């Protein structure tokens, strides 16, 4: 499957990109402006290379240790798009109740509720919105169950199309994972198998005893596929 629209997930070799630019908190905007200026200066040469894939976002403890101090305080995610072999870092740029938005300096955004992706922007074929219908609560409690999840995408005519997927949430097994920062974390892997007509996909979540989803693989759209997401700073 080939993603035809441009996905600009710039990521720097040394600072390795990605900061947020949304939300209306003046202090957050000030933090963002400073971080954007710092990262843009460091990444200018990488972003202007033109042809070829950009270097991948920081994925080792050493690289992250060099990058994270340049970000404003708060959570930072690392996510990958396996379909096009790109990765990026993003930090929390806005919060509206239970909904948290993470964004990159190149304007991709990812909104989550309880660690579950509810929308994306800037990926070409985005998840416009979704209703998790209790999936987040089941996953965070590491409990089994069945929910009907609603995914909304745009058609070729820019009409919103709704897909209702029946999702079975299963508690797989205990698993200790090592995140990009080098920290080992005890988790339970939760599998969510979803079907909607001929469409089928599986989401995976690695959840701690406190209910934090430290790592996940979550479906976004047929064209983009799934995002692999990991918390690199909580």
C-alpha angles and dihedrals in degrees: 000000000000125000105222101187119078117266109194104196099158114189127178128228094222107018093018104206146246133105134161132263108181137085128068102248106125092211091050090048090051091050090048094050091053094046092044091052092048095046095041090054091050094044100040095102092047093049094049097052092097110192122058134036117300118246115273125262118265110291104164130072090244094051093046092048088058095046108040098066087063092061125083115256117282142061121336126195131200114206135179133202102210092187090070099019095241131135138187146178122233135176134209109280104167143007129200110179107296093351116096123188124205120191143183130224087251092058104256110141134194122192122197138183114204089343093307117119111244101170145356135199132195098028097107097243102040136190098242094193141325142197112224093193095204098322092119092053093050093047095047090048088048089233132145123241147121126259137171108234122198120215122187123200136165121256124222086269091053092250116142112249121197123213120192111204124191106221127194114202115207132184105230113180146302113280134176110215132193112220125207091266088063095249118137114221130190110228144160116235113228121195124204114193113194133187133182112174107300092348118096133168140159128225120201128201132187105206130187125220088260091057099255115145100218096173133015145164109215131180117237108171141330091262100043094036116196134342120223107215131188134176109236095171124021 
